[in-house]
Short mmCIF file of C-alpha atoms in Angstrom, two decimals:
data_model
loop_
_atom_site.label_atom_id
_atom_site.label_comp_id
_atom_site.label_asym_id
_atom_site.label_seq_id
_atom_site.Cartn_x
_atom_site.Cartn_y
_atom_site.Cartn_z
CA VAL I 1 54.56 182.09 70.42
CA LEU I 2 53.10 180.43 67.34
CA MET I 3 52.19 177.35 69.36
CA TYR I 4 50.31 179.44 71.90
CA CYS I 5 48.46 181.29 69.13
CA GLY I 6 47.59 177.94 67.56
CA LEU I 7 46.22 176.60 70.84
CA VAL I 8 44.08 179.67 71.46
CA GLY I 9 42.95 179.66 67.83
CA GLY I 10 41.98 175.99 68.13
CA VAL I 11 39.85 176.69 71.20
CA ILE I 12 38.11 179.58 69.44
CA ALA I 13 37.59 177.52 66.26
CA LEU I 14 36.10 174.65 68.27
CA GLY I 15 33.85 177.13 70.06
CA LEU I 16 32.63 178.55 66.77
CA MET I 17 31.94 175.04 65.47
CA ALA I 18 30.06 174.30 68.70
CA HIS I 19 27.95 177.40 68.13
CA TRP I 20 27.31 176.42 64.52
CA MET I 21 26.16 172.91 65.52
CA ALA I 22 24.14 173.99 68.56
CA HIS I 23 20.93 174.76 66.70
CA GLU I 24 20.78 171.20 65.33
CA PHE I 25 20.63 169.88 68.90
CA GLY I 26 17.99 172.23 70.24
CA ALA I 27 20.32 174.65 72.00
CA ASP I 28 20.42 178.41 71.53
CA PRO I 29 23.74 179.58 73.00
CA ASN I 30 25.62 182.75 72.24
CA HIS I 31 29.20 182.74 70.98
CA VAL I 32 30.62 183.24 74.47
CA GLN I 33 28.89 180.13 75.85
CA SER I 34 30.18 178.04 72.96
CA ILE I 35 33.76 179.21 73.44
CA GLU I 36 33.38 178.65 77.20
CA VAL I 37 32.52 175.00 76.56
CA SER I 38 35.60 174.50 74.39
CA ALA I 39 37.89 176.35 76.83
CA TYR I 40 36.38 174.47 79.79
CA THR I 41 37.11 171.20 78.04
CA ALA I 42 40.63 172.13 76.92
CA THR I 43 41.84 173.29 80.34
CA PRO I 44 42.87 169.82 81.64
CA LEU I 45 44.76 169.20 78.41
CA TYR I 46 46.70 172.43 78.83
CA MET I 47 47.45 171.61 82.47
CA VAL I 48 48.98 168.30 81.37
CA GLY I 49 51.79 170.38 79.89
CA PHE I 50 53.22 170.79 83.39
CA ALA I 51 53.98 167.06 83.37
CA VAL I 52 57.02 167.68 81.16
CA LEU I 53 58.74 169.28 84.15
CA TYR I 54 59.41 165.68 85.22
CA PRO I 55 60.85 164.30 81.95
CA GLU I 56 59.98 160.63 82.20
CA LEU I 57 57.99 159.22 79.30
CA TRP I 58 55.86 156.86 81.41
CA PHE I 59 54.91 159.72 83.74
CA ILE I 60 54.02 162.09 80.91
CA MET I 61 51.91 159.40 79.22
CA CYS I 62 50.04 158.54 82.42
CA VAL I 63 49.33 162.19 83.20
CA GLY I 64 48.31 162.74 79.57
CA LEU I 65 45.84 159.87 79.66
CA LEU I 66 44.37 161.18 82.90
CA GLY I 67 44.07 164.65 81.36
CA ILE I 68 42.31 163.32 78.28
CA ALA I 69 39.94 161.24 80.38
CA TYR I 70 39.07 164.19 82.60
CA ALA I 71 38.60 166.51 79.62
CA VAL I 72 36.18 164.08 77.98
CA TYR I 73 34.32 163.66 81.28
CA MET I 74 34.02 167.43 81.65
CA LEU I 75 32.80 167.75 78.07
CA TYR I 76 30.07 165.13 78.43
CA THR I 77 28.87 166.51 81.76
CA GLY I 78 29.27 170.19 80.91
CA VAL I 79 27.60 170.40 77.49
CA PRO I 80 24.03 169.69 78.71
CA ILE I 81 24.42 172.17 81.57
CA VAL I 82 25.95 175.06 79.63
CA MET I 83 23.87 174.60 76.49
CA GLY I 84 20.62 173.99 78.37
CA ILE I 85 19.64 170.75 76.63
CA ASP I 86 18.69 167.32 77.94
CA GLU I 87 21.34 164.68 78.56
CA ASP I 88 20.49 162.52 75.55
CA ARG I 89 20.97 165.38 73.10
CA GLY I 90 23.97 166.53 75.13
CA PHE I 91 25.67 163.16 74.68
CA ILE I 92 25.25 163.26 70.90
CA TYR I 93 26.29 166.92 70.80
CA ALA I 94 29.41 166.23 72.88
CA SER I 95 30.26 163.27 70.65
CA SER I 96 29.99 165.57 67.64
CA LEU I 97 32.35 168.03 69.32
CA VAL I 98 34.85 165.23 69.99
CA THR I 99 34.68 164.32 66.29
CA VAL I 100 35.27 167.94 65.25
CA GLY I 101 38.19 168.14 67.68
CA LEU I 102 39.75 165.02 66.17
CA VAL I 103 39.32 166.45 62.66
CA PHE I 104 41.06 169.64 63.82
CA LEU I 105 43.88 167.54 65.32
CA VAL I 106 44.45 165.57 62.13
CA SER I 107 44.33 168.79 60.09
CA MET I 108 46.95 170.40 62.32
CA LEU I 109 49.18 167.33 62.06
CA GLY I 110 48.87 167.38 58.27
CA LEU I 111 49.68 171.10 58.20
CA THR I 112 52.71 170.47 60.40
CA VAL I 113 54.00 167.74 58.07
CA PHE I 114 53.48 170.03 55.08
CA MET I 115 55.30 172.93 56.74
CA TRP I 116 58.21 170.77 57.89
CA SER I 117 58.61 169.20 54.45
CA SER I 118 58.61 172.71 52.92
CA GLY I 119 61.67 173.67 54.95
CA LEU I 120 59.98 175.36 57.90
CA GLY I 121 60.87 172.61 60.37
CA PRO I 122 63.13 172.89 63.38
CA ALA I 123 66.88 173.17 62.90
CA PHE I 124 68.79 170.86 65.22
CA ILE I 125 72.29 172.10 65.99
CA SER I 126 74.79 169.89 67.73
#
């Protein structure tokens, strides 16, 4: 349940950051459009989760790489359309969103390490 809340919270946080940065790139979206862009981009990454139904590492990695590639493609093609800006500004804006997403990812990994080292990690029982 916490993982699902974290995923939804990450999409909303990325949408709010997209809204905050939009005015610098000449766009004037509302909050819903900004969250739509982040949800639209994250959908292939969430669908990759079905790959674990076939538990082979090579298969999961290949499907994961395809999901990442398609998500980045959708981001770079979708931002200019949804935000109503030209493609040059859309490319820079999408690159900024990728950077923010990577910062969020590293922050979540750091928070996970902190929580696990504080005793909140999983308990493996044999």
